[in-house]
Coordinates of C-alpha atoms in Angstrom, one line a residue:
M138 CA 11.8 -26.4 25.0
I139 CA 9.2 -29.5 25.1
L140 CA 6.4 -27.6 26.8
G141 CA 6.5 -24.8 24.8
R142 CA 6.4 -26.3 22.4
L143 CA 2.9 -27.9 23.4
N144 CA 2.2 -24.2 24.7
N145 CA 2.9 -23.1 20.9
K146 CA 0.6 -26.2 19.7
V147 CA -2.3 -25.2 22.6
Q148 CA -2.6 -22.0 21.3
H149 CA -2.4 -22.5 17.4
T150 CA -5.1 -24.9 17.7
V151 CA -7.4 -22.4 20.1
G152 CA -6.9 -19.5 17.7
Q153 CA -8.0 -22.1 15.1
L154 CA -11.1 -23.0 17.2
K155 CA -11.6 -19.2 17.5
N156 CA -11.7 -18.4 14.0
K157 CA -14.0 -21.2 13.2
I158 CA -16.4 -20.1 15.8
S159 CA -16.1 -16.5 15.4
P160 CA -14.8 -15.6 12.0
G161 CA -15.8 -12.3 11.3
A162 CA -15.3 -10.3 8.3
L163 CA -12.0 -9.8 6.1
I164 CA -10.8 -6.4 4.9
L165 CA -7.7 -7.4 2.6
M166 CA -4.9 -4.7 1.4
Y167 CA -3.6 -4.5 -2.3
H168 CA -1.4 -1.9 -3.6
R169 CA -0.8 -2.7 -7.3
V170 CA -1.5 -5.3 -9.6
A171 CA 1.2 -5.1 -12.1
E172 CA 5.0 -7.1 -13.1
V173 CA 8.0 -4.7 -12.5
N174 CA 11.6 -5.5 -11.7
S175 CA 11.9 -4.0 -8.7
D176 CA 9.4 -3.6 -5.3
P177 CA 10.9 -3.0 -2.6
W178 CA 8.3 -2.8 -0.1
S179 CA 5.7 -5.6 -1.9
L180 CA 3.3 -3.6 -3.2
C181 CA 2.6 -5.7 -6.7
V182 CA 1.2 -8.6 -7.2
T183 CA 1.0 -10.4 -10.7
P184 CA -2.2 -10.4 -12.4
K185 CA -1.6 -14.3 -12.7
H186 CA -0.9 -14.8 -8.7
F187 CA -4.5 -11.9 -8.4
T188 CA -6.2 -13.8 -10.7
E189 CA -6.0 -17.1 -8.1
H190 CA -6.8 -14.7 -5.4
L191 CA -10.3 -14.0 -6.9
E192 CA -10.8 -17.5 -7.6
I193 CA -10.3 -18.4 -3.8
L194 CA -12.3 -15.7 -2.6
R195 CA -15.0 -16.6 -4.3
Q196 CA -14.7 -20.5 -2.8
Y197 CA -13.4 -19.2 0.5
G198 CA -15.8 -16.6 1.6
Y199 CA -18.6 -14.1 0.3
P200 CA -17.2 -10.4 -1.5
L201 CA -19.0 -7.4 -0.4
H202 CA -18.2 -3.3 -1.3
L203 CA -16.7 -1.7 1.9
Q204 CA -19.7 0.2 2.2
Q205 CA -22.2 -3.4 2.1
L206 CA -19.9 -4.6 5.2
T207 CA -19.8 -1.3 7.0
K208 CA -23.8 -0.9 6.5
R209 CA -24.2 -4.3 8.1
L210 CA -22.2 -3.9 10.8
G211 CA -24.0 -0.7 11.7
D212 CA -27.4 -3.1 11.2
R213 CA -26.0 -5.8 13.7
Q214 CA -26.6 -8.3 10.3
Y215 CA -24.3 -11.3 9.9
I216 CA -21.2 -10.3 8.9
N217 CA -19.3 -13.9 8.9
R218 CA -17.0 -15.1 6.5
S219 CA -17.6 -11.6 4.5
I220 CA -14.4 -10.4 2.4
V221 CA -13.4 -6.8 1.3
V222 CA -11.1 -6.3 -1.4
T223 CA -9.3 -2.4 -1.5
F224 CA -6.3 -1.0 -2.9
D225 CA -4.2 2.0 -1.6
D226 CA -3.0 4.6 -3.6
G227 CA -4.5 4.8 -6.8
Y228 CA -1.8 3.5 -9.1
A229 CA -3.3 3.0 -13.0
D230 CA -2.3 -0.3 -13.0
N231 CA -5.8 -0.6 -10.4
F232 CA -7.7 0.1 -13.8
Y233 CA -5.9 -1.6 -16.4
H234 CA -5.2 -5.0 -14.5
A235 CA -6.7 -4.9 -11.4
K236 CA -10.8 -4.2 -12.7
P237 CA -11.0 -6.2 -15.8
L238 CA -10.1 -9.1 -13.4
L239 CA -12.5 -8.0 -10.7
E240 CA -15.1 -7.7 -13.4
K241 CA -14.3 -11.2 -14.8
Y242 CA -14.9 -12.5 -11.1
D243 CA -17.6 -10.2 -9.9
I244 CA -16.1 -8.9 -7.1
P245 CA -16.0 -5.6 -5.6
A246 CA -13.3 -3.3 -4.0
T247 CA -12.5 0.0 -2.9
V248 CA -9.5 2.0 -4.6
F249 CA -8.2 5.1 -1.8
V250 CA -6.8 7.2 -4.0
T251 CA -4.1 9.9 -3.0
T252 CA -5.0 12.9 -5.3
G253 CA -2.0 14.9 -5.5
G254 CA -0.8 12.0 -7.9
I255 CA -4.1 12.5 -10.2
D256 CA -3.0 13.4 -13.7
Q257 CA 0.5 13.5 -13.1
K258 CA 3.5 12.2 -14.6
C259 CA 5.8 11.7 -11.3
E260 CA 6.1 8.9 -9.4
F261 CA 5.2 8.7 -6.1
W262 CA 8.4 9.9 -4.1
W263 CA 9.4 5.9 -2.6
D264 CA 9.1 4.7 -6.2
E265 CA 11.4 7.4 -7.6
L266 CA 13.8 6.4 -4.7
D267 CA 13.9 3.2 -6.6
R268 CA 14.2 5.2 -10.2
L269 CA 16.8 6.6 -9.2
L270 CA 19.1 4.5 -6.7
L271 CA 17.9 0.8 -7.9
Q272 CA 17.9 0.6 -11.5
P273 CA 20.7 -0.5 -14.3
V274 CA 22.6 2.7 -14.5
T275 CA 26.0 3.9 -13.8
L276 CA 25.8 6.7 -11.0
P277 CA 28.4 9.1 -9.2
D278 CA 30.3 7.6 -6.7
L279 CA 30.0 10.8 -3.7
L280 CA 26.6 12.0 -2.7
Q281 CA 26.4 14.9 -0.4
L282 CA 23.0 16.2 0.5
D283 CA 21.7 18.9 3.6
I284 CA 19.1 17.4 4.7
N285 CA 16.8 19.1 8.0
G286 CA 20.1 21.3 9.1
R287 CA 22.6 18.7 8.6
S288 CA 24.8 17.0 6.6
Y289 CA 25.2 13.7 5.1
Q290 CA 27.3 11.7 2.8
W291 CA 27.5 8.6 1.2
E292 CA 30.5 6.9 -1.1
L293 CA 28.9 4.1 -3.2
G294 CA 32.3 2.2 -4.2
E295 CA 31.8 -0.4 -6.4
A296 CA 28.0 0.0 -6.3
T297 CA 28.3 3.0 -8.7
H298 CA 28.2 0.1 -11.3
Y299 CA 25.1 -1.6 -11.4
S300 CA 24.3 -3.8 -14.5
E301 CA 21.0 -5.0 -15.7
A302 CA 22.3 -8.9 -14.2
D303 CA 22.8 -7.1 -10.5
R304 CA 19.5 -5.9 -10.9
Q305 CA 18.0 -9.4 -11.9
R306 CA 19.9 -11.1 -8.9
D307 CA 18.4 -8.1 -6.5
R308 CA 15.3 -8.5 -7.5
H309 CA 13.6 -9.8 -4.8
W310 CA 15.5 -7.8 -2.0
R311 CA 13.0 -6.0 0.2
I312 CA 13.2 -3.0 2.4
S313 CA 11.7 -4.5 5.3
R314 CA 15.0 -7.2 5.7
K315 CA 17.6 -6.3 8.0
L316 CA 20.3 -4.0 7.2
R317 CA 22.7 -6.7 7.0
E318 CA 21.0 -8.2 3.8
C319 CA 21.2 -5.0 1.9
P320 CA 22.6 -6.9 -1.1
T321 CA 25.1 -3.2 -2.4
L322 CA 25.6 0.2 -1.0
R323 CA 22.6 1.1 -3.2
H324 CA 20.4 -0.8 -1.1
T325 CA 21.9 0.8 1.8
L326 CA 21.7 4.1 0.4
Y327 CA 17.9 3.4 -0.5
R328 CA 17.2 2.3 2.7
S329 CA 19.1 5.5 4.4
L330 CA 17.5 8.3 1.7
Y331 CA 13.4 6.8 2.9
Q332 CA 14.2 7.0 6.8
L333 CA 15.6 10.8 5.9
L334 CA 13.0 11.7 3.8
Q335 CA 9.9 10.1 5.2
F336 CA 8.6 12.4 7.3
L337 CA 9.6 15.8 5.6
S338 CA 7.3 18.3 4.0
V339 CA 6.0 18.3 0.4
N340 CA 8.5 20.7 -0.8
E341 CA 11.0 19.7 1.2
R342 CA 11.2 16.1 0.0
S343 CA 10.9 17.3 -3.9
K344 CA 13.5 19.6 -3.3
L345 CA 15.8 16.3 -2.3
L346 CA 14.4 14.6 -4.7
D347 CA 15.0 17.2 -7.4
E348 CA 18.8 16.9 -6.5
L349 CA 18.8 13.5 -6.3
A350 CA 17.8 12.9 -9.7
I351 CA 20.5 15.9 -10.9
W352 CA 23.3 14.1 -9.6
A353 CA 22.2 10.6 -10.7
N354 CA 21.1 12.8 -14.4
A355 CA 18.2 11.1 -15.2
E356 CA 15.7 12.1 -17.0
P357 CA 13.1 14.4 -15.0
V358 CA 9.4 12.3 -16.2
G359 CA 8.7 8.7 -14.6
R360 CA 8.4 5.6 -15.4
S361 CA 4.3 5.3 -16.8
T362 CA 4.8 1.9 -15.4
H363 CA 4.7 3.5 -11.9
R364 CA 2.1 6.6 -12.6
S365 CA -1.1 7.3 -10.8
L366 CA -4.7 7.2 -11.9
S367 CA -5.8 10.2 -14.5
N368 CA -9.4 11.5 -13.8
E369 CA -10.7 9.9 -17.2
E370 CA -9.3 6.6 -15.8
I371 CA -10.7 7.0 -12.1
L372 CA -14.3 7.8 -14.0
A373 CA -13.5 4.6 -16.0
L374 CA -12.4 2.7 -13.3
E375 CA -15.6 3.5 -11.2
S376 CA -18.5 3.1 -13.9
G377 CA -19.9 -0.3 -13.6
G378 CA -20.7 0.0 -9.6
L379 CA -18.1 -2.6 -9.1
I380 CA -15.2 -0.2 -7.5
E381 CA -15.6 2.4 -5.2
I382 CA -13.6 5.5 -5.2
G383 CA -12.1 6.4 -1.6
G384 CA -9.8 8.9 -0.2
H385 CA -6.4 8.7 0.9
T386 CA -5.2 12.1 1.7
I387 CA -3.6 14.6 -1.6
T388 CA 0.2 14.1 -0.8
H389 CA 0.4 10.7 1.2
P390 CA 1.6 11.8 4.4
F391 CA 2.0 10.3 8.2
L392 CA -0.7 12.3 9.3
S393 CA 0.2 11.7 13.0
K394 CA 3.0 14.2 12.2
L395 CA 1.3 16.6 10.8
P396 CA -0.6 19.5 12.8
I397 CA -4.0 19.7 13.4
V398 CA -4.9 22.7 10.5
S399 CA -2.4 20.4 7.6
Q400 CA -4.4 17.2 8.2
R401 CA -8.0 18.7 8.1
D402 CA -6.8 20.0 4.4
E403 CA -5.0 16.7 3.6
I404 CA -8.4 14.8 4.0
Q405 CA -10.9 17.4 3.0
Q406 CA -9.1 18.7 0.5
S407 CA -8.6 15.1 -1.5
K408 CA -12.4 14.4 -0.5
N409 CA -13.3 17.6 -2.5
H410 CA -11.0 16.7 -5.2
L411 CA -12.7 13.3 -5.5
E412 CA -16.4 14.3 -5.6
E413 CA -15.6 17.0 -8.1
I414 CA -13.9 14.4 -10.2
L415 CA -17.2 11.7 -10.1
G416 CA -19.9 13.9 -8.9
H417 CA -21.0 12.5 -5.9
L418 CA -20.2 12.1 -2.9
I419 CA -17.2 9.8 -1.1
T420 CA -17.5 8.6 2.2
S421 CA -14.7 5.8 2.4
F422 CA -11.3 6.7 3.4
S423 CA -7.7 4.9 4.0
Y424 CA -4.9 6.5 6.6
P425 CA -1.8 6.7 4.6
N426 CA 1.0 4.6 5.7
G427 CA -1.7 3.4 8.7
S428 CA -0.3 6.6 10.7
Y429 CA -3.3 8.2 12.9
T430 CA -3.8 10.1 15.8
T431 CA -7.3 10.4 17.9
E432 CA -7.7 13.8 16.2
T433 CA -7.4 12.4 13.1
T434 CA -9.8 9.9 13.4
S435 CA -12.1 12.8 14.6
I436 CA -11.5 15.0 11.4
V437 CA -12.2 12.0 8.8
K438 CA -16.0 11.7 10.9
E439 CA -15.9 14.9 10.4
A440 CA -15.3 15.7 6.8
G441 CA -18.4 13.3 6.3
F442 CA -16.5 9.9 5.4
T443 CA -18.9 6.9 7.5
C444 CA -15.6 4.3 7.6
A445 CA -11.8 4.3 7.2
C446 CA -9.4 1.7 7.0
S447 CA -6.4 1.5 9.2
S448 CA -3.3 -1.3 8.9
I449 CA -4.0 -2.8 12.4
V450 CA -3.7 -6.0 11.4
G451 CA -7.3 -8.7 12.5
K452 CA -10.5 -9.4 11.5
V453 CA -13.5 -6.9 11.1
Q454 CA -15.8 -7.7 14.4
Q455 CA -19.5 -6.5 15.4
H456 CA -17.5 -4.1 17.5
S457 CA -15.4 -2.8 15.2
N458 CA -14.3 1.2 15.5
F459 CA -16.0 2.2 11.9
F460 CA -13.0 4.6 11.4
L461 CA -10.2 2.0 12.7
L462 CA -11.1 -1.1 10.3
P463 CA -8.3 -3.5 10.2
R464 CA -7.1 -4.8 7.3
F465 CA -4.7 -8.1 6.7
V466 CA -1.7 -7.2 3.6
V467 CA -2.2 -9.7 0.7
E468 CA 1.5 -9.7 -0.8
D469 CA 2.5 -11.9 -3.8
W470 CA 1.2 -15.3 -2.8
D471 CA 0.9 -18.4 -6.0
G472 CA -3.3 -19.1 -5.2
E473 CA -2.1 -22.2 -2.9
T474 CA 0.0 -20.3 -0.7
F475 CA -2.8 -17.4 -0.4
A476 CA -5.2 -20.5 0.3
H477 CA -3.6 -21.9 3.1
W478 CA -3.2 -18.6 4.9
L479 CA -6.7 -17.3 3.8
S480 CA -8.0 -20.9 5.9
R481 CA -6.4 -20.2 8.8
F482 CA -10.0 -17.1 9.3
F483 CA -12.8 -19.5 8.1

């Protein structure tokens, strides 16, 4: 026991020294700057906490555009203590909440946009599940769905009734927690349906979500708080030069699960769409769900992108692969927690 603790301390000290000697660069992954009443995937950072993050980033490192970082890597220039801010998916709050704060602190960012959501009133499918299942409405007791040729049935029991007080009680629940920690059968159902729907085709998933909405007697229009950027907002988001727009496919699939032809369509057509909107080349990409294969990275390169961000956890070093750049997910930490986390690297 004592020897184990000593070994842990030694490893921690060695890790800290390694970070101090060769800190490299950090790419931070955000998704949203917003306050919502349910966030099962920990996608949201509140405006207050995001403000604190930006203040701390200015103290700890040197914020750069993603393309600036890759250029320095290509030229073998100094990158230590460089920090890049990125956002995945393309939520509208990136324009309304994140951009004003980024401008205030003069910190550049890259926003990777899923083009299938542009100008749409529907939500991303994982948010639609949240809207239908985890909000304070009364649902039918029995749900029956046919998915991929199999019949499934769930009974909600007492969870058919879900009040605002219940929602407040469960607002900190995250899908990353263990199954036994689901506070109600609604949360168990959310987890089960996500696992069943995640690898389906867009059409199959949309059909099932339509069935689920009818079962839940829900409005067909999504929440304005969860919508994607519009054409005009994308143009406004990029204006001023502080924010770069990057590609993130059309439908946010698990690319590794798709045939090569479908991967190519998702990657190339989303790039073409963004270039039509913005009137210039798009050169940065991010793999949805962190999913890729060796063929995927080749397709991204062939499409004309010059770099791609992954979900691999780690620092960017001089030897990093331009098409598998590592990142760190940032959660809704207060400034003190964020500063403590950041201090581990610099």
